Short mmCIF file of C-alpha atoms and ligand atoms in Angstrom, two decimals:
data_model
loop_
_atom_site.label_atom_id
_atom_site.label_comp_id
_atom_site.label_asym_id
_atom_site.label_seq_id
_atom_site.Cartn_x
_atom_site.Cartn_y
_atom_site.Cartn_z
CA MET A 1 83.12 114.68 97.02
CA PHE A 2 86.15 114.36 94.74
CA GLU A 3 85.57 114.95 91.04
CA LYS A 4 88.61 112.98 89.89
CA VAL A 5 90.62 110.16 91.50
CA LEU A 6 93.91 108.71 90.29
CA ILE A 7 94.40 104.98 90.83
CA ALA A 8 98.03 104.17 91.54
CA ASN A 9 97.73 100.46 90.86
CA ARG A 10 96.93 97.84 88.20
CA GLY A 11 95.06 94.57 87.73
CA GLU A 12 91.88 93.52 89.51
CA ILE A 13 92.25 96.05 92.34
CA ALA A 14 92.48 98.96 89.88
CA LEU A 15 89.16 97.74 88.39
CA ARG A 16 87.66 97.35 91.86
CA ILE A 17 88.47 101.01 92.62
CA LEU A 18 87.38 102.24 89.15
CA ARG A 19 84.00 100.57 89.65
CA ALA A 20 83.44 102.26 93.01
CA CYS A 21 84.42 105.64 91.51
CA ARG A 22 82.12 105.24 88.50
CA GLU A 23 79.15 104.41 90.75
CA MET A 24 79.94 107.49 92.86
CA GLY A 25 80.11 109.76 89.81
CA ILE A 26 83.88 110.28 90.16
CA GLN A 27 86.14 110.57 87.09
CA THR A 28 89.06 108.13 87.04
CA VAL A 29 92.67 108.34 85.96
CA ALA A 30 94.57 105.12 85.33
CA VAL A 31 98.36 105.06 85.46
CA HIS A 32 100.22 102.26 83.73
CA SER A 33 103.63 100.91 82.82
CA THR A 34 104.69 100.40 79.20
CA ALA A 35 103.94 96.68 79.74
CA ASP A 36 100.33 97.50 80.68
CA GLU A 37 99.37 99.58 77.64
CA HIS A 38 96.62 97.06 76.79
CA ALA A 39 95.57 96.30 80.37
CA MET A 40 91.88 96.40 81.30
CA HIS A 41 92.30 99.14 83.94
CA VAL A 42 93.63 101.45 81.20
CA ARG A 43 90.66 100.65 78.94
CA LEU A 44 88.05 101.23 81.64
CA ALA A 45 89.39 104.49 83.09
CA ASP A 46 88.27 107.89 81.83
CA GLU A 47 91.90 108.92 81.27
CA SER A 48 95.22 107.12 81.38
CA ILE A 49 98.85 108.06 81.65
CA CYS A 50 102.00 106.01 81.13
CA ILE A 51 104.31 106.42 84.13
CA GLY A 52 107.33 104.34 83.15
CA GLY A 53 108.82 101.02 82.19
CA PRO A 54 107.67 97.49 83.07
CA SER A 55 109.69 97.15 86.26
CA PRO A 56 107.58 98.27 89.28
CA ALA A 57 110.45 100.51 90.45
CA ASP A 58 110.17 102.46 87.19
CA SER A 59 106.37 102.86 87.17
CA TYR A 60 103.98 101.74 89.93
CA LEU A 61 106.59 102.64 92.58
CA ASN A 62 107.76 105.80 90.80
CA ILE A 63 106.56 108.57 93.15
CA PRO A 64 107.62 111.61 91.06
CA ASN A 65 105.87 110.24 87.96
CA ILE A 66 102.68 109.46 89.90
CA ILE A 67 102.62 112.97 91.40
CA ALA A 68 103.23 114.40 87.92
CA ALA A 69 100.30 112.33 86.59
CA CYS A 70 98.06 113.86 89.30
CA GLU A 71 99.17 117.37 88.38
CA ILE A 72 98.74 116.85 84.63
CA THR A 73 95.24 115.36 85.00
CA GLY A 74 94.07 117.48 87.93
CA ALA A 75 93.27 114.46 90.11
CA GLU A 76 92.31 115.55 93.63
CA ALA A 77 92.94 112.21 95.32
CA VAL A 78 95.04 109.06 94.93
CA HIS A 79 93.90 105.53 95.75
CA PRO A 80 96.97 103.28 96.19
CA GLY A 81 95.13 99.91 96.17
CA TYR A 82 97.21 97.17 97.88
CA GLY A 83 100.90 96.37 97.47
CA PHE A 84 103.09 98.89 95.60
CA LEU A 85 102.92 102.26 97.45
CA SER A 86 99.88 101.47 99.61
CA GLU A 87 101.82 101.30 102.90
CA ASN A 88 104.61 103.70 102.00
CA GLN A 89 104.69 106.47 104.60
CA ARG A 90 106.81 108.72 102.40
CA PHE A 91 104.36 108.41 99.48
CA ALA A 92 101.34 109.25 101.67
CA HIS A 93 103.24 112.27 102.99
CA ILE A 94 104.35 113.51 99.56
CA VAL A 95 100.83 113.11 98.11
CA GLU A 96 99.33 115.22 100.90
CA ALA A 97 102.17 117.77 100.75
CA HIS A 98 101.09 118.38 97.13
CA GLY A 99 97.56 119.16 98.27
CA ILE A 100 96.26 115.82 96.99
CA SER A 101 94.17 113.56 99.25
CA PHE A 102 95.63 110.15 100.05
CA ILE A 103 92.78 107.62 100.15
CA GLY A 104 94.10 105.81 103.19
CA PRO A 105 95.40 106.50 106.69
CA THR A 106 97.68 109.41 107.64
CA ALA A 107 101.40 109.04 106.91
CA GLU A 108 101.92 108.98 110.72
CA HIS A 109 99.64 105.94 111.19
CA ILE A 110 101.27 104.13 108.26
CA GLY A 111 104.69 104.74 109.85
CA LEU A 112 103.51 103.73 113.32
CA MET A 113 102.26 100.34 112.07
CA GLY A 114 105.13 99.86 109.60
CA ASP A 115 107.53 99.51 112.51
CA LYS A 116 106.46 96.25 114.14
CA ILE A 117 107.91 97.23 117.55
CA THR A 118 106.02 100.54 117.76
CA ALA A 119 102.94 98.77 116.36
CA LYS A 120 103.06 96.17 119.13
CA MET A 121 103.69 98.75 121.86
CA THR A 122 100.77 100.79 120.54
CA ALA A 123 98.54 97.70 120.51
CA GLU A 124 99.46 96.94 124.13
CA LYS A 125 98.70 100.51 125.23
CA LEU A 126 95.30 100.27 123.53
CA GLY A 127 94.37 97.04 125.33
CA ILE A 128 94.83 94.70 122.35
CA PRO A 129 96.21 91.31 123.48
CA THR A 130 99.72 90.66 122.13
CA VAL A 131 102.12 87.70 122.08
CA PRO A 132 104.17 87.52 125.33
CA GLY A 133 107.71 88.63 124.53
CA SER A 134 110.52 91.12 124.96
CA ASP A 135 109.87 94.63 126.15
CA GLY A 136 110.47 96.27 122.77
CA GLU A 137 113.79 96.01 120.92
CA VAL A 138 116.43 93.54 122.03
CA THR A 139 119.74 95.29 121.39
CA ASP A 140 122.37 92.89 122.73
CA LEU A 141 123.03 89.21 123.35
CA GLU A 142 122.89 89.58 127.15
CA THR A 143 119.35 90.95 126.95
CA ALA A 144 118.45 88.27 124.39
CA ARG A 145 119.60 85.63 126.91
CA SER A 146 117.72 87.11 129.87
CA GLU A 147 114.57 87.70 127.82
CA SER A 148 114.68 84.14 126.46
CA ALA A 149 114.71 82.82 130.02
CA ARG A 150 111.54 84.78 130.71
CA ILE A 151 109.81 83.94 127.39
CA GLY A 152 110.85 80.28 127.16
CA PHE A 153 111.44 78.14 124.05
CA PRO A 154 110.54 77.87 121.26
CA LEU A 155 110.71 81.60 120.62
CA ILE A 156 110.73 83.74 117.51
CA ILE A 157 113.01 86.67 116.66
CA LYS A 158 111.36 89.23 114.38
CA ALA A 159 112.72 92.29 112.59
CA ALA A 160 111.02 95.58 113.51
CA ALA A 161 111.09 96.53 109.82
CA GLY A 162 109.91 93.08 108.66
CA GLY A 163 106.33 91.91 108.52
CA GLY A 164 104.30 89.68 106.27
CA GLY A 165 106.73 86.88 107.06
CA ARG A 166 109.95 88.67 106.21
CA GLY A 167 112.80 88.75 108.71
CA MET A 168 111.79 86.04 111.20
CA LYS A 169 113.79 83.28 112.94
CA VAL A 170 112.42 80.51 115.15
CA VAL A 171 114.75 79.40 117.99
CA HIS A 172 114.09 75.98 119.53
CA ASP A 173 116.49 75.99 122.48
CA LYS A 174 119.12 78.14 124.18
CA ASN A 175 121.95 76.59 122.13
CA GLY A 176 120.50 78.19 119.00
CA LEU A 177 120.02 81.65 120.50
CA GLU A 178 123.37 83.37 119.89
CA GLU A 179 123.59 82.36 116.23
CA ALA A 180 119.92 83.22 115.53
CA PHE A 181 120.12 86.57 117.33
CA THR A 182 123.29 87.78 115.61
CA THR A 183 122.17 86.65 112.13
CA ALA A 184 118.66 88.07 112.64
CA ARG A 185 120.13 91.51 113.42
CA ARG A 186 122.64 91.37 110.57
CA GLU A 187 120.02 90.20 108.05
CA ALA A 188 117.50 92.83 109.19
CA GLN A 189 120.15 95.54 108.75
CA MET A 190 120.99 94.22 105.27
CA ALA A 191 117.39 93.72 104.09
CA PHE A 192 115.67 96.75 105.63
CA GLY A 193 118.43 99.15 106.65
CA ASN A 194 117.15 98.73 110.22
CA GLY A 195 118.72 96.07 112.43
CA ALA A 196 116.19 96.32 115.28
CA VAL A 197 114.72 92.96 116.36
CA TYR A 198 112.32 91.81 119.09
CA MET A 199 111.43 88.43 120.57
CA GLU A 200 108.19 86.57 121.21
CA ARG A 201 106.98 83.19 122.37
CA TYR A 202 106.58 81.04 119.24
CA LEU A 203 103.02 79.80 118.77
CA GLN A 204 103.20 76.38 117.14
CA LYS A 205 99.75 75.72 115.65
CA PRO A 206 97.91 79.01 115.42
CA ARG A 207 95.29 80.14 112.95
CA HIS A 208 95.66 83.49 111.24
CA ILE A 209 92.59 85.56 112.02
CA GLU A 210 92.34 89.22 111.12
CA ILE A 211 89.78 91.83 112.14
CA GLN A 212 88.57 94.37 109.56
CA VAL A 213 88.32 97.86 111.01
CA VAL A 214 87.24 101.28 109.74
CA GLY A 215 87.88 104.68 111.30
CA ASP A 216 86.78 108.19 110.35
CA GLY A 217 89.91 109.87 111.77
CA LYS A 218 87.76 111.76 114.26
CA GLY A 219 87.15 109.27 117.03
CA THR A 220 84.81 106.77 115.40
CA GLY A 221 85.99 103.17 115.14
CA ILE A 222 83.97 100.28 113.74
CA HIS A 223 84.81 96.59 113.24
CA LEU A 224 83.46 94.26 110.57
CA GLY A 225 84.28 90.94 112.15
CA GLU A 226 87.07 88.62 111.16
CA ARG A 227 88.52 86.75 108.22
CA ASP A 228 90.26 83.41 108.61
CA CYS A 229 93.38 83.57 106.43
CA SER A 230 95.18 80.48 107.66
CA LEU A 231 95.33 78.81 104.23
CA GLN A 232 98.66 80.11 102.95
CA ARG A 233 102.03 78.94 101.69
CA ARG A 234 105.20 80.97 102.12
CA HIS A 235 103.07 83.87 103.41
CA GLN A 236 100.99 83.90 100.22
CA LYS A 237 97.34 83.47 101.12
CA ILE A 238 95.34 81.42 98.64
CA LEU A 239 91.90 81.09 100.25
CA GLU A 240 90.21 83.24 102.87
CA GLU A 241 86.86 82.88 104.57
CA ALA A 242 84.55 84.81 106.83
CA PRO A 243 83.34 84.25 109.46
CA SER A 244 85.95 81.92 110.99
CA ILE A 245 84.56 78.58 112.15
CA CYS A 246 86.41 79.03 115.48
CA LEU A 247 84.50 82.03 116.78
CA ASN A 248 81.00 82.34 118.16
CA SER A 249 79.23 85.70 118.12
CA ASP A 250 80.29 86.52 121.72
CA GLU A 251 83.99 85.98 120.93
CA ARG A 252 83.64 87.99 117.70
CA GLU A 253 81.97 90.84 119.57
CA ARG A 254 84.67 90.74 122.27
CA ILE A 255 87.75 90.97 120.03
CA GLY A 256 85.90 93.17 117.53
CA SER A 257 84.98 95.78 120.09
CA ILE A 258 88.54 95.83 121.48
CA CYS A 259 89.76 96.61 117.94
CA ALA A 260 87.03 99.16 117.23
CA LYS A 261 87.80 100.98 120.49
CA ALA A 262 91.51 101.05 119.65
CA ILE A 263 90.79 102.53 116.20
CA ALA A 264 88.59 105.18 117.78
CA GLU A 265 91.24 106.07 120.36
CA LEU A 266 93.96 106.30 117.70
CA ASN A 267 91.77 108.57 115.54
CA TYR A 268 92.62 106.14 112.78
CA ARG A 269 91.37 107.22 109.36
CA GLY A 270 90.38 104.71 106.68
CA VAL A 271 90.15 100.94 106.54
CA GLY A 272 92.65 98.65 108.21
CA THR A 273 93.23 95.11 109.35
CA ILE A 274 94.39 94.03 112.77
CA GLU A 275 96.13 90.66 112.39
CA PHE A 276 96.10 88.05 115.11
CA LEU A 277 97.36 84.58 115.72
CA TYR A 278 94.62 82.52 117.38
CA GLU A 279 95.49 79.48 119.45
CA ASP A 280 93.58 77.61 122.18
CA GLY A 281 90.82 80.20 122.27
CA ALA A 282 93.13 83.22 122.70
CA PHE A 283 94.01 86.10 120.37
CA TYR A 284 97.55 87.44 120.01
CA PHE A 285 98.16 90.63 117.98
CA ILE A 286 100.97 90.35 115.43
CA GLU A 287 100.66 93.26 112.97
CA MET A 288 98.31 95.88 111.62
CA ASN A 289 97.89 96.46 107.89
CA THR A 290 97.01 100.04 107.01
CA ARG A 291 95.63 99.26 103.55
CA LEU A 292 92.67 97.71 101.77
CA GLN A 293 93.43 93.99 101.60
CA VAL A 294 93.19 91.53 98.72
CA GLU A 295 90.61 89.52 100.68
CA HIS A 296 88.31 92.46 101.54
CA PRO A 297 85.44 91.06 99.38
CA VAL A 298 84.62 88.26 101.85
CA THR A 299 83.87 90.93 104.47
CA GLU A 300 81.89 92.95 101.94
CA ALA A 301 79.82 89.86 101.14
CA ILE A 302 78.80 89.03 104.70
CA TYR A 303 78.25 92.65 105.83
CA ASN A 304 76.80 93.96 102.54
CA ILE A 305 79.15 96.97 102.69
CA ASP A 306 81.31 98.50 99.93
CA LEU A 307 84.65 99.09 101.66
CA VAL A 308 86.17 101.03 98.74
CA LYS A 309 83.27 103.50 98.67
CA GLU A 310 83.74 103.93 102.43
CA GLN A 311 87.46 104.63 101.90
CA ILE A 312 86.63 107.34 99.36
CA ARG A 313 83.90 108.88 101.55
CA ILE A 314 86.24 108.98 104.55
CA ALA A 315 89.08 110.58 102.54
CA ALA A 316 86.63 113.20 101.23
CA GLY A 317 85.66 114.05 104.83
CA LEU A 318 82.13 112.63 104.58
CA GLY A 319 82.62 110.03 107.30
CA ILE A 320 81.49 106.40 107.45
CA SER A 321 78.04 105.66 105.99
CA PHE A 322 77.01 103.21 108.75
CA THR A 323 77.27 102.76 112.51
CA GLN A 324 78.38 99.65 114.40
CA ASP A 325 74.77 98.96 115.40
CA GLU A 326 73.56 99.11 111.80
CA LEU A 327 75.94 96.35 110.74
CA CYS A 328 74.48 92.90 110.36
CA MET A 329 76.58 89.89 109.48
CA SER A 330 74.84 87.48 107.16
CA GLY A 331 75.88 84.07 105.85
CA HIS A 332 79.36 82.89 104.94
CA ALA A 333 81.84 83.87 102.21
CA ILE A 334 84.96 82.25 100.74
CA GLU A 335 87.51 83.75 98.36
CA CYS A 336 89.87 81.77 96.12
CA ARG A 337 92.88 83.55 94.67
CA ILE A 338 93.31 82.29 91.14
CA ASN A 339 96.95 82.64 90.12
CA ALA A 340 98.74 82.26 86.80
CA GLU A 341 101.06 79.57 88.07
CA ASP A 342 102.14 76.04 87.29
CA PRO A 343 100.02 73.68 89.44
CA PHE A 344 102.98 71.32 89.99
CA ASN A 345 105.97 73.56 90.66
CA LEU A 346 103.92 76.65 91.70
CA ARG A 347 106.11 78.92 89.58
CA PRO A 348 104.48 81.90 87.85
CA SER A 349 103.19 81.11 84.38
CA PRO A 350 102.53 84.32 82.49
CA GLY A 351 101.58 84.30 78.81
CA HIS A 352 98.78 84.62 76.28
CA VAL A 353 95.22 83.97 77.48
CA ASN A 354 93.18 82.51 74.62
CA GLY A 355 90.03 81.80 76.56
CA PHE A 356 88.43 83.28 79.66
CA HIS A 357 85.08 82.24 81.06
CA PRO A 358 84.62 83.29 84.68
CA ALA A 359 82.02 81.57 86.86
CA GLY A 360 78.81 83.44 87.59
CA GLY A 361 75.31 82.99 88.93
CA TYR A 362 73.69 83.43 92.31
CA GLY A 363 76.02 84.29 95.18
CA VAL A 364 79.11 84.61 92.98
CA ARG A 365 81.52 87.51 92.48
CA VAL A 366 84.61 87.49 90.28
CA ASP A 367 87.08 90.37 90.54
CA SER A 368 89.50 90.17 87.61
CA ALA A 369 91.15 92.34 84.97
CA LEU A 370 91.63 89.39 82.63
CA TYR A 371 90.12 89.12 79.15
CA SER A 372 90.39 86.69 76.29
CA GLY A 373 93.38 87.73 74.18
CA TYR A 374 95.21 89.37 77.11
CA ASP A 375 98.89 88.69 77.69
CA VAL A 376 99.65 88.21 81.39
CA PRO A 377 102.94 90.09 81.84
CA PRO A 378 105.77 88.48 83.79
CA TYR A 379 106.65 91.58 85.82
CA TYR A 380 103.89 91.59 88.44
CA ASP A 381 101.98 89.47 90.94
CA SER A 382 100.54 86.26 89.48
CA LEU A 383 97.00 86.90 90.83
CA ILE A 384 94.65 86.95 87.82
CA ALA A 385 91.20 86.60 89.40
CA LYS A 386 89.47 86.40 92.75
CA LEU A 387 86.47 84.11 92.96
CA ILE A 388 84.22 84.99 95.88
CA VAL A 389 81.19 82.92 96.80
CA HIS A 390 78.57 83.86 99.37
CA GLY A 391 76.01 81.50 100.86
CA LYS A 392 73.65 81.18 103.79
CA THR A 393 75.96 78.67 105.45
CA ARG A 394 79.55 77.50 105.07
CA ASN A 395 78.26 74.28 103.56
CA GLU A 396 76.29 76.16 100.92
CA CYS A 397 79.48 78.12 100.14
CA LEU A 398 81.45 74.90 99.65
CA LEU A 399 78.82 73.53 97.24
CA ARG A 400 78.74 76.84 95.35
CA LEU A 401 82.52 77.00 95.20
CA ASN A 402 82.61 73.48 93.78
CA ARG A 403 80.14 74.51 91.07
CA CYS A 404 82.14 77.65 90.24
CA LEU A 405 85.45 75.85 89.97
CA HIS A 406 83.91 73.58 87.34
CA GLU A 407 82.53 76.55 85.39
CA PHE A 408 85.71 78.63 85.51
CA VAL A 409 87.87 78.47 82.38
CA VAL A 410 91.22 80.16 81.80
CA SER A 411 93.00 78.73 78.78
CA GLY A 412 96.41 79.36 77.28
CA ILE A 413 98.18 79.71 80.63
CA SER A 414 98.44 77.42 83.67
CA THR A 415 96.45 78.28 86.80
CA ASN A 416 95.95 76.91 90.30
CA ILE A 417 92.20 76.26 89.76
CA SER A 418 92.66 72.49 90.08
CA LEU A 419 94.37 72.98 93.44
CA PHE A 420 91.14 74.41 94.88
CA ASP A 421 89.29 71.28 93.69
CA GLU A 422 91.75 69.18 95.68
CA ILE A 423 91.45 71.34 98.77
CA LEU A 424 87.65 71.29 98.58
CA LYS A 425 87.62 67.47 98.54
CA ASN A 426 89.74 67.28 101.70
CA GLN A 427 87.99 66.28 104.94
CA ASP A 428 90.05 68.60 107.20
CA PHE A 429 89.20 71.54 104.98
CA GLN A 430 85.53 70.58 104.84
CA ASN A 431 85.51 70.49 108.65
CA GLY A 432 87.37 73.79 108.86
CA GLN A 433 90.18 72.05 110.74
CA TYR A 434 93.28 73.85 109.50
CA ASP A 435 96.04 76.03 110.94
CA ILE A 436 98.73 78.18 109.26
CA HIS A 437 100.86 75.10 108.47
CA TRP A 438 98.07 72.97 106.95
CA LEU A 439 98.47 74.03 103.30
CA THR A 440 102.26 73.57 103.30
CA LYS A 441 101.83 69.97 104.53
CA PHE A 442 98.95 69.35 102.13
CA LEU A 443 101.13 70.39 99.17
CA GLU A 444 104.21 68.51 100.43
CA GLU A 445 102.19 65.28 100.67
CA ARG A 446 101.28 65.71 97.00
CA GLY A 447 104.84 66.56 95.94
CA VAL A 448 103.70 70.01 94.80
CA GLY A 449 106.13 72.89 94.74
CA LEU A 450 109.20 70.88 95.64
CA GLN A 451 111.34 71.87 92.63
C1 MV4 B 1 104.45 84.32 114.59
C2 MV4 B 1 104.26 82.92 114.48
C3 MV4 B 1 104.29 82.18 115.63
N1 MV4 B 1 104.53 82.78 116.82
N2 MV4 B 1 104.67 84.87 115.79
C4 MV4 B 1 104.38 85.27 109.91
C5 MV4 B 1 103.94 86.49 109.19
C6 MV4 B 1 103.94 87.56 110.20
N3 MV4 B 1 102.77 88.34 110.00
C7 MV4 B 1 103.97 86.89 111.52
N4 MV4 B 1 104.16 85.50 111.29
C8 MV4 B 1 104.18 84.61 112.29
N5 MV4 B 1 104.40 85.12 113.53
C9 MV4 B 1 104.71 84.11 116.87
N6 MV4 B 1 104.95 84.69 118.07
C10 MV4 B 1 104.01 82.38 113.22
C11 MV4 B 1 103.99 83.23 112.11
C12 MV4 B 1 103.70 82.58 110.86
C13 MV4 B 1 102.52 82.85 110.17
C14 MV4 B 1 101.59 83.77 110.62
C15 MV4 B 1 100.43 84.03 109.91
C16 MV4 B 1 100.17 83.34 108.74
C17 MV4 B 1 101.07 82.43 108.28
C18 MV4 B 1 102.25 82.17 108.97
C19 MV4 B 1 103.14 81.23 108.49
C20 MV4 B 1 104.30 80.98 109.17
C21 MV4 B 1 104.58 81.67 110.35
#
């Protein structure tokens, strides 16, 4: 096992990784920007090193400084967390070229899934159902026209280098095709330095369901069911739950084993998420994320598994600590992402926290790097806490969540806590009847976020 791990991240996820390391007897190195001198991850780590200025480009994305921090401290492995460098193929490669272990997939697998065209072709080869669409890249207008006739309208044009909602255009009829195709290519070239685009049938009311997978890099692939992440606005998820109310155990086993087999065949190493759109009982692959996700705790809750410890074990060559047959899903879990944001205009609201009282009690987990007296800096993501509740049933979860939201206090800055109260009171949400567009409409009806 590693003796020392460097955590190339900040905030709640840096604490999440620190905690796993401490329980495994591993020394930790925190890196931080000048703006994060007083951050909790710096206080809790065994050692810390400043790697640059407040702007992410100068610190948390600064590869030479992070490598230097590893060399100075003698860290044997780097955990990238999520965001920042977590899905950067070049970073994973450079880390390993310095003889340091990257706690994540190989640079090759990150690159394969980072290009959405090669990701989709790989998924198809592995027997994962995908959205009907073009055969790879569409390079010219003639092909766009002929493919659109095959696919039908509405269709969606996506950038190969996009993902997570960036670089997409919906086309409703053939009159809109030429304009959408030429601008999609031009914008993709401008935004990503890669103009490649592909086309798919546009699914109008899907849910966003993702399958958690784990691989040992040596032919073992395991799935840990799904998370329903449909509650989002502008591709920012705000609430995730597991299991999804749409799947019974046969459907879960079916899509789960397809994913597990694919991970085994790929010799995928580490944790990952295979994202699907789900409509009318069918799954359609859209992307694969090669990182630990923000919402991983809901899976941990219902499977009683520590995914970060598994990541570290796998990177150290010790393999996965459980088999598919040993996994047992139990109960229901919901995560709320508590953000420092104005509840009316949804803009970030950093500033001084003068009171912090997280919820607690039976079935409750709060992952947060906040403390009373902390100043939330304006340079980073506005996520300040994740509230995760676990219960025997979804209904028990909803009751527990309601209790927690009334206990939770963050004072001095604005948060979206009251928004979760509103969502919880809604009948559609209580019934689990929501698709990827539900939250946007819910907020629009309340005049939220219109400025
Ligand atoms: C789609 C789609 C409908 N049809 N693809 C957005 C993020 C990226 N991961 C893929 N996305 C979508 N792809 C087809 N063929 C609708 C979306 C989409 C979406 C997907 C998941 C969660 C939220 C979303 C919000 C808007 C659009």
